[in-house]
PDB file of C-alpha atoms in Angstrom:
ATOM      1  CA  MET A 971     140.617  71.280 162.578  1.00  0.00           C
ATOM      2  CA  ARG A 972     137.093  71.608 161.249  1.00  0.00           C
ATOM      3  CA  VAL A 973     136.582  71.613 157.455  1.00  0.00           C
ATOM      4  CA  SER A 974     133.401  73.383 156.098  1.00  0.00           C
ATOM      5  CA  PHE A 975     130.786  71.658 154.186  1.00  0.00           C
ATOM      6  CA  LEU A 976     131.341  73.879 151.270  1.00  0.00           C
ATOM      7  CA  ALA A 977     134.948  73.171 151.110  1.00  0.00           C
ATOM      8  CA  LEU A 978     134.305  69.345 151.278  1.00  0.00           C
ATOM      9  CA  LEU A 979     131.508  69.949 148.444  1.00  0.00           C
ATOM     10  CA  LEU A 980     134.108  71.629 146.363  1.00  0.00           C
ATOM     11  CA  THR A 981     136.663  69.032 146.852  1.00  0.00           C
ATOM     12  CA  PHE A 982     134.268  66.174 145.920  1.00  0.00           C
ATOM     13  CA  SER A 983     133.205  68.199 142.877  1.00  0.00           C
ATOM     14  CA  SER A 984     136.593  68.625 141.766  1.00  0.00           C
ATOM     15  CA  ILE A 985     137.392  64.965 142.186  1.00  0.00           C
ATOM     16  CA  ALA A 986     134.329  63.974 140.169  1.00  0.00           C
ATOM     17  CA  VAL A 987     135.162  66.348 137.358  1.00  0.00           C
ATOM     18  CA  SER A 988     138.778  64.997 137.242  1.00  0.00           C
ATOM     19  CA  PHE A 989     137.661  61.381 137.302  1.00  0.00           C
ATOM     20  CA  ALA A 990     135.019  62.155 134.446  1.00  0.00           C
ATOM     21  CA  GLN A 991     137.774  63.727 132.468  1.00  0.00           C
ATOM     22  CA  ASN A 992     140.178  60.927 132.872  1.00  0.00           C
ATOM     23  CA  ASN A 993     137.475  58.431 131.967  1.00  0.00           C
ATOM     24  CA  ALA A 994     136.954  60.441 128.702  1.00  0.00           C
ATOM     25  CA  VAL A 995     140.484  60.349 127.887  1.00  0.00           C
ATOM     26  CA  GLU A 996     140.608  56.695 128.586  1.00  0.00           C
ATOM     27  CA  ASP A 997     137.609  55.984 126.439  1.00  0.00           C
ATOM     28  CA  LYS A 998     139.058  58.011 123.620  1.00  0.00           C
ATOM     29  CA  ALA A 999     142.186  56.135 123.750  1.00  0.00           C
ATOM     30  CA  ALA A1000     140.376  52.715 123.811  1.00  0.00           C
ATOM     31  CA  TYR A1001     138.247  53.801 120.907  1.00  0.00           C
ATOM     32  CA  GLN A1002     141.304  54.966 118.854  1.00  0.00           C
ATOM     33  CA  LYS A1003     143.075  51.561 119.458  1.00  0.00           C
ATOM     34  CA  VAL A1004     139.810  49.797 118.198  1.00  0.00           C
ATOM     35  CA  ILE A1005     139.586  51.634 115.171  1.00  0.00           C
ATOM     36  CA  THR A1006     143.356  51.492 114.359  1.00  0.00           C
ATOM     37  CA  GLU A1007     143.266  47.654 114.839  1.00  0.00           C
ATOM     38  CA  ARG A1008     140.132  47.575 112.494  1.00  0.00           C
ATOM     39  CA  ALA A1009     141.897  49.557 109.845  1.00  0.00           C
ATOM     40  CA  ASP A1010     145.018  47.357 110.113  1.00  0.00           C
ATOM     41  CA  LYS A1011     143.210  44.508 109.359  1.00  0.00           C
ATOM     42  CA  ILE A1012     141.517  45.839 106.341  1.00  0.00           C
ATOM     43  CA  VAL A1013     144.947  47.036 105.021  1.00  0.00           C
ATOM     44  CA  ALA A1014     146.360  43.615 105.711  1.00  0.00           C
ATOM     45  CA  ASN A1015     144.343  42.189 102.862  1.00  0.00           C
ATOM     46  CA  LEU A1016     145.116  44.813 100.144  1.00  0.00           C
ATOM     47  CA  GLY A1017     148.568  43.487  99.397  1.00  0.00           C
ATOM     48  CA  VAL A1018     150.275  46.861  99.971  1.00  0.00           C
ATOM     49  CA  LYS A1019     153.958  46.172  99.981  1.00  0.00           C
ATOM     50  CA  ASP A1020     155.309  49.442 100.924  1.00  0.00           C
ATOM     51  CA  ALA A1021     155.237  49.818 104.701  1.00  0.00           C
ATOM     52  CA  GLY A1022     154.923  53.665 104.556  1.00  0.00           C
ATOM     53  CA  LYS A1023     152.169  53.534 102.216  1.00  0.00           C
ATOM     54  CA  ALA A1024     150.412  50.924 104.241  1.00  0.00           C
ATOM     55  CA  GLU A1025     150.627  53.209 107.295  1.00  0.00           C
ATOM     56  CA  LYS A1026     149.351  56.061 105.361  1.00  0.00           C
ATOM     57  CA  VAL A1027     146.437  54.013 104.166  1.00  0.00           C
ATOM     58  CA  ARG A1028     145.802  52.672 107.560  1.00  0.00           C
ATOM     59  CA  ASN A1029     145.491  56.170 108.984  1.00  0.00           C
ATOM     60  CA  VAL A1030     143.266  57.436 106.311  1.00  0.00           C
ATOM     61  CA  ILE A1031     140.766  54.602 107.275  1.00  0.00           C
ATOM     62  CA  ARG A1032     141.255  54.931 111.006  1.00  0.00           C
ATOM     63  CA  ASP A1033     140.411  58.720 110.557  1.00  0.00           C
ATOM     64  CA  GLN A1034     137.468  58.021 108.515  1.00  0.00           C
ATOM     65  CA  TYR A1035     135.869  55.766 111.369  1.00  0.00           C
ATOM     66  CA  SER A1036     136.820  58.590 113.681  1.00  0.00           C
ATOM     67  CA  ASN A1037     135.253  61.220 111.393  1.00  0.00           C
ATOM     68  CA  LEU A1038     132.300  59.225 111.122  1.00  0.00           C
ATOM     69  CA  ASN A1039     131.980  58.837 114.882  1.00  0.00           C
ATOM     70  CA  ASP A1040     132.186  62.607 115.250  1.00  0.00           C
ATOM     71  CA  ILE A1041     129.378  63.030 113.005  1.00  0.00           C
ATOM     72  CA  TYR A1042     127.038  60.827 114.595  1.00  0.00           C
ATOM     73  CA  SER A1043     127.985  62.025 118.044  1.00  0.00           C
ATOM     74  CA  ALA A1044     127.091  65.444 117.219  1.00  0.00           C
ATOM     75  CA  ARG A1045     123.789  64.375 115.574  1.00  0.00           C
ATOM     76  CA  ASP A1046     122.850  62.483 118.766  1.00  0.00           C
ATOM     77  CA  ALA A1047     123.515  65.455 120.767  1.00  0.00           C
ATOM     78  CA  LYS A1048     121.421  67.555 118.490  1.00  0.00           C
ATOM     79  CA  VAL A1049     118.495  65.159 118.100  1.00  0.00           C
ATOM     80  CA  ALA A1050     118.402  64.814 121.934  1.00  0.00           C
ATOM     81  CA  ALA A1051     118.193  68.604 122.433  1.00  0.00           C
ATOM     82  CA  ILE A1052     115.415  68.880 119.748  1.00  0.00           C
ATOM     83  CA  LYS A1053     113.360  66.186 121.415  1.00  0.00           C
ATOM     84  CA  ASP A1054     113.808  67.945 124.769  1.00  0.00           C
ATOM     85  CA  GLN A1055     112.899  71.345 123.339  1.00  0.00           C
ATOM     86  CA  GLN A1056     109.904  70.283 121.194  1.00  0.00           C
ATOM     87  CA  LYS A1057     108.574  67.568 123.442  1.00  0.00           C
ATOM     88  CA  ASP A1058     105.194  69.034 123.556  1.00  0.00           C
ATOM     89  CA  ASN A1059     105.070  70.017 119.853  1.00  0.00           C
ATOM     90  CA  LYS A1060     105.192  66.928 117.573  1.00  0.00           C
ATOM     91  CA  VAL A1061     104.907  68.757 114.345  1.00  0.00           C
ATOM     92  CA  GLU A1062     107.884  71.243 115.128  1.00  0.00           C
ATOM     93  CA  ARG A1063     109.833  68.261 116.570  1.00  0.00           C
ATOM     94  CA  ASP A1064     109.242  66.009 113.442  1.00  0.00           C
ATOM     95  CA  SER A1065     110.224  68.822 111.171  1.00  0.00           C
ATOM     96  CA  ALA A1066     113.408  69.739 113.096  1.00  0.00           C
ATOM     97  CA  LEU A1067     114.359  65.926 113.216  1.00  0.00           C
ATOM     98  CA  GLY A1068     113.902  65.857 109.516  1.00  0.00           C
ATOM     99  CA  LYS A1069     116.027  68.781 108.814  1.00  0.00           C
ATOM    100  CA  GLN A1070     118.790  67.441 111.012  1.00  0.00           C
ATOM    101  CA  ALA A1071     118.605  64.171 109.262  1.00  0.00           C
ATOM    102  CA  ARG A1072     119.229  66.017 105.960  1.00  0.00           C
ATOM    103  CA  ILE A1073     122.087  67.936 107.422  1.00  0.00           C
ATOM    104  CA  THR A1074     123.759  64.720 108.647  1.00  0.00           C
ATOM    105  CA  ASP A1075     123.133  63.028 105.210  1.00  0.00           C
ATOM    106  CA  ALA A1076     124.776  65.964 103.561  1.00  0.00           C
ATOM    107  CA  GLU A1077     127.731  65.884 106.058  1.00  0.00           C
ATOM    108  CA  LEU A1078     128.137  62.054 105.281  1.00  0.00           C
ATOM    109  CA  ALA A1079     128.065  62.675 101.660  1.00  0.00           C
ATOM    110  CA  LYS A1080     130.795  65.244 101.731  1.00  0.00           C
ATOM    111  CA  LEU A1081     132.990  62.990 104.007  1.00  0.00           C
ATOM    112  CA  HIS A1082     132.465  60.102 101.771  1.00  0.00           C
ATOM    113  CA  LYS A1083     133.626  61.901  98.632  1.00  0.00           C
ATOM    114  CA  LYS A1084     136.775  63.167 100.442  1.00  0.00           C
ATOM    115  CA  TYR A1085     137.524  59.798 101.780  1.00  0.00           C
ATOM    116  CA  ILE A1086     137.331  57.980  98.460  1.00  0.00           C
ATOM    117  CA  SER A1087     139.490  60.484  97.026  1.00  0.00           C
ATOM    118  CA  LYS A1088     142.346  60.212  99.762  1.00  0.00           C
ATOM    119  CA  LEU A1089     142.107  56.348  99.341  1.00  0.00           C
ATOM    120  CA  SER A1090     142.410  56.554  95.356  1.00  0.00           C
ATOM    121  CA  ALA A1091     145.547  58.674  95.784  1.00  0.00           C
ATOM    122  CA  GLN A1092     147.225  55.842  97.495  1.00  0.00           C
ATOM    123  CA  LEU A1093     145.653  52.753  96.120  1.00  0.00           C
ATOM    124  CA  THR A1094     144.588  51.042  92.946  1.00  0.00           C
ATOM    125  CA  THR A1095     141.024  50.850  92.055  1.00  0.00           C
ATOM    126  CA  GLU A1096     140.790  47.076  93.025  1.00  0.00           C
ATOM    127  CA  GLN A1097     142.343  47.992  96.314  1.00  0.00           C
ATOM    128  CA  VAL A1098     139.899  50.664  96.980  1.00  0.00           C
ATOM    129  CA  GLU A1099     137.163  48.022  96.411  1.00  0.00           C
ATOM    130  CA  GLY A1100     139.000  45.886  98.991  1.00  0.00           C
ATOM    131  CA  VAL A1101     138.749  48.699 101.553  1.00  0.00           C
ATOM    132  CA  LYS A1102     135.118  49.180 100.783  1.00  0.00           C
ATOM    133  CA  ASN A1103     134.499  45.527 101.209  1.00  0.00           C
ATOM    134  CA  GLY A1104     136.605  45.428 104.521  1.00  0.00           C
ATOM    135  CA  MET A1105     134.484  48.114 105.927  1.00  0.00           C
ATOM    136  CA  THR A1106     131.253  46.189 105.048  1.00  0.00           C
ATOM    137  CA  TYR A1107     132.054  42.620 105.988  1.00  0.00           C
ATOM    138  CA  ASN A1108     132.403  41.560 102.394  1.00  0.00           C
ATOM    139  CA  VAL A1109     128.574  41.453 102.252  1.00  0.00           C
ATOM    140  CA  MET A1110     128.514  42.913  98.583  1.00  0.00           C
ATOM    141  CA  PRO A1111     130.784  40.123  96.850  1.00  0.00           C
ATOM    142  CA  ASN A1112     129.228  37.242  99.031  1.00  0.00           C
ATOM    143  CA  THR A1113     125.712  38.216  98.214  1.00  0.00           C
ATOM    144  CA  TYR A1114     126.471  38.869  94.530  1.00  0.00           C
ATOM    145  CA  LYS A1115     127.920  35.442  94.411  1.00  0.00           C
ATOM    146  CA  ALA A1116     125.160  33.913  96.459  1.00  0.00           C
ATOM    147  CA  TYR A1117     122.517  35.354  93.962  1.00  0.00           C
ATOM    148  CA  GLN A1118     124.238  33.755  90.829  1.00  0.00           C
ATOM    149  CA  GLU A1119     124.635  30.422  92.677  1.00  0.00           C
ATOM    150  CA  GLU A1120     121.124  30.362  93.749  1.00  0.00           C
ATOM    151  CA  ILE A1121     119.425  31.378  90.400  1.00  0.00           C
ATOM    152  CA  LEU A1122     121.346  29.654  87.558  1.00  0.00           C
ATOM    153  CA  THR A1123     119.348  31.319  84.725  1.00  0.00           C
ATOM    154  CA  LEU A1124     119.934  35.047  85.666  1.00  0.00           C
ATOM    155  CA  THR A1125     120.535  37.125  82.559  1.00  0.00           C
ATOM    156  CA  GLU A1126     123.354  39.360  82.179  1.00  0.00           C
ATOM    157  CA  ASP A1127     121.032  42.381  82.378  1.00  0.00           C
ATOM    158  CA  GLN A1128     119.705  40.963  85.639  1.00  0.00           C
ATOM    159  CA  LYS A1129     123.060  40.319  87.051  1.00  0.00           C
ATOM    160  CA  LYS A1130     124.026  43.878  86.247  1.00  0.00           C
ATOM    161  CA  GLN A1131     121.180  45.352  88.106  1.00  0.00           C
ATOM    162  CA  ILE A1132     121.760  43.154  91.099  1.00  0.00           C
ATOM    163  CA  PHE A1133     125.478  44.354  91.125  1.00  0.00           C
ATOM    164  CA  THR A1134     124.377  47.963  90.787  1.00  0.00           C
ATOM    165  CA  TRP A1135     122.000  47.829  93.674  1.00  0.00           C
ATOM    166  CA  LEU A1136     124.474  45.961  95.886  1.00  0.00           C
ATOM    167  CA  HIS A1137     127.148  48.459  95.000  1.00  0.00           C
ATOM    168  CA  GLU A1138     124.784  51.373  95.976  1.00  0.00           C
ATOM    169  CA  ALA A1139     124.023  49.511  99.372  1.00  0.00           C
ATOM    170  CA  ARG A1140     127.554  49.116 100.135  1.00  0.00           C
ATOM    171  CA  GLU A1141     128.287  52.805  99.522  1.00  0.00           C
ATOM    172  CA  ARG A1142     125.721  53.615 102.032  1.00  0.00           C
ATOM    173  CA  ALA A1143     126.776  50.981 104.441  1.00  0.00           C
ATOM    174  CA  MET A1144     130.318  52.282 104.550  1.00  0.00           C
ATOM    175  CA  ASP A1145     129.090  55.339 106.365  1.00  0.00           C
ATOM    176  CA  ALA A1146     126.811  53.604 108.776  1.00  0.00           C
ATOM    177  CA  GLU A1147     127.182  53.948 112.458  1.00  0.00           C
ATOM    178  CA  SER A1148     127.089  50.444 113.425  1.00  0.00           C
ATOM    179  CA  SER A1149     127.225  46.812 112.365  1.00  0.00           C
ATOM    180  CA  ASP A1150     123.649  46.517 112.474  1.00  0.00           C
ATOM    181  CA  LYS A1151     122.878  49.567 110.568  1.00  0.00           C
ATOM    182  CA  LYS A1152     125.436  48.485 107.797  1.00  0.00           C
ATOM    183  CA  HIS A1153     123.739  45.075 107.390  1.00  0.00           C
ATOM    184  CA  ALA A1154     120.290  47.031 107.352  1.00  0.00           C
ATOM    185  CA  TRP A1155     121.313  48.901 104.281  1.00  0.00           C
ATOM    186  CA  PHE A1156     122.040  45.657 102.553  1.00  0.00           C
ATOM    187  CA  GLY A1157     118.805  44.236 103.910  1.00  0.00           C
ATOM    188  CA  LYS A1158     117.037  46.956 102.286  1.00  0.00           C
ATOM    189  CA  TYR A1159     118.533  46.640  99.034  1.00  0.00           C
ATOM    190  CA  LYS A1160     118.166  42.755  99.039  1.00  0.00           C
ATOM    191  CA  GLY A1161     114.468  43.298  99.599  1.00  0.00           C
ATOM    192  CA  ARG A1162     114.401  45.506  96.389  1.00  0.00           C
ATOM    193  CA  ILE A1163     116.482  42.858  94.371  1.00  0.00           C
ATOM    194  CA  ASN A1164     113.980  40.124  95.536  1.00  0.00           C
ATOM    195  CA  ASN A1165     111.019  42.060  94.472  1.00  0.00           C
ATOM    196  CA  TYR A1166     112.675  42.824  91.141  1.00  0.00           C
ATOM    197  CA  LEU A1167     113.392  39.110  90.606  1.00  0.00           C
ATOM    198  CA  SER A1168     109.865  38.104  91.656  1.00  0.00           C
ATOM    199  CA  ALA A1169     108.515  40.535  89.188  1.00  0.00           C
ATOM    200  CA  ALA A1170     110.793  38.945  86.643  1.00  0.00           C
ATOM    201  CA  GLY A1171     108.931  35.629  87.096  1.00  0.00           C
ATOM    202  CA  TYR A1172     111.351  34.018  89.595  1.00  0.00           C
ATOM    203  CA  ASP A1173     109.981  31.788  92.455  1.00  0.00           C
ATOM    204  CA  LEU A1174     112.621  32.748  95.052  1.00  0.00           C
ATOM    205  CA  LYS A1175     111.390  30.119  97.500  1.00  0.00           C
ATOM    206  CA  LYS A1176     111.685  27.339  94.864  1.00  0.00           C
ATOM    207  CA  GLU A1177     114.927  28.711  93.678  1.00  0.00           C
ATOM    208  CA  GLY A1178     116.257  28.589  97.385  1.00  0.00           C
ATOM    209  CA  VAL A1179     115.063  25.029  97.895  1.00  0.00           C
ATOM    210  CA  GLU A1180     116.851  23.710  94.797  1.00  0.00           C
ATOM    211  CA  TRP A1181     120.070  25.835  95.693  1.00  0.00           C
ATOM    212  CA  GLU A1182     120.086  24.090  99.029  1.00  0.00           C
ATOM    213  CA  LYS A1183     119.932  20.628  97.350  1.00  0.00           C
ATOM    214  CA  ARG A1184     122.687  21.590  95.131  1.00  0.00           C
ATOM    215  CA  ARG A1185     124.943  22.502  98.090  1.00  0.00           C
ATOM    216  CA  LYS A1186     124.225  19.364  99.931  1.00  0.00           C
ATOM    217  CA  ALA A1187     125.094  17.152  97.050  1.00  0.00           C
ATOM    218  CA  LYS A1188     128.200  19.084  96.599  1.00  0.00           C
ATOM    219  CA  ALA A1189     129.018  18.706 100.255  1.00  0.00           C
ATOM    220  CA  ALA A1190     128.214  14.980  99.969  1.00  0.00           C
ATOM    221  CA  GLU A1191     130.506  14.627  97.037  1.00  0.00           C
ATOM    222  CA  ALA A1192     133.397  16.414  98.885  1.00  0.00           C
ATOM    223  CA  ASN A1193     133.236  14.006 101.812  1.00  0.00           C
TER     224      ASN A1193
END
């Protein structure tokens, strides 16, 4: 029995589409598993005693990761289309990309506000702080502590300014699309803080050397 080339082509095409769809489903399931586990780890450190509430909070955090991913996936598709459509017109391309960036920022800001509202409905202020730090690898509290340990003569106003900038960095990092992008936000604000401290007369290189000496001395005492 002879099978036409067209029939074979249609069969192979059908198999390819089915394979792609199955892969998409598997990828989505794998991603959901990853972000659910990530959310579980954050909730585990909050001290939520009620199992039902813990699950609700876990789902809020998980859904935030998913919603952020949706925003960035849509942005990437639009950016790719803009670059393709305007590849011969740099002015129009850059203008369109700038507009898309502003749209994405607005979407992220709206989502961020809703997210904090949902968390606040279930958690205390301290626990919400725990979620924020959990989503950003505890960079804010660790960095704030490090600045105070490195520079022992910081004034209260200087400590307040450092805290304010690190807090702002964390709010932005929470919505970032990857670990690298999260750390990049802190890097940007740490640069601002370092410039601020240098302008105030601190020799950061010298402060760092002295801090390292204190840490080594403390480690030696412990041994």
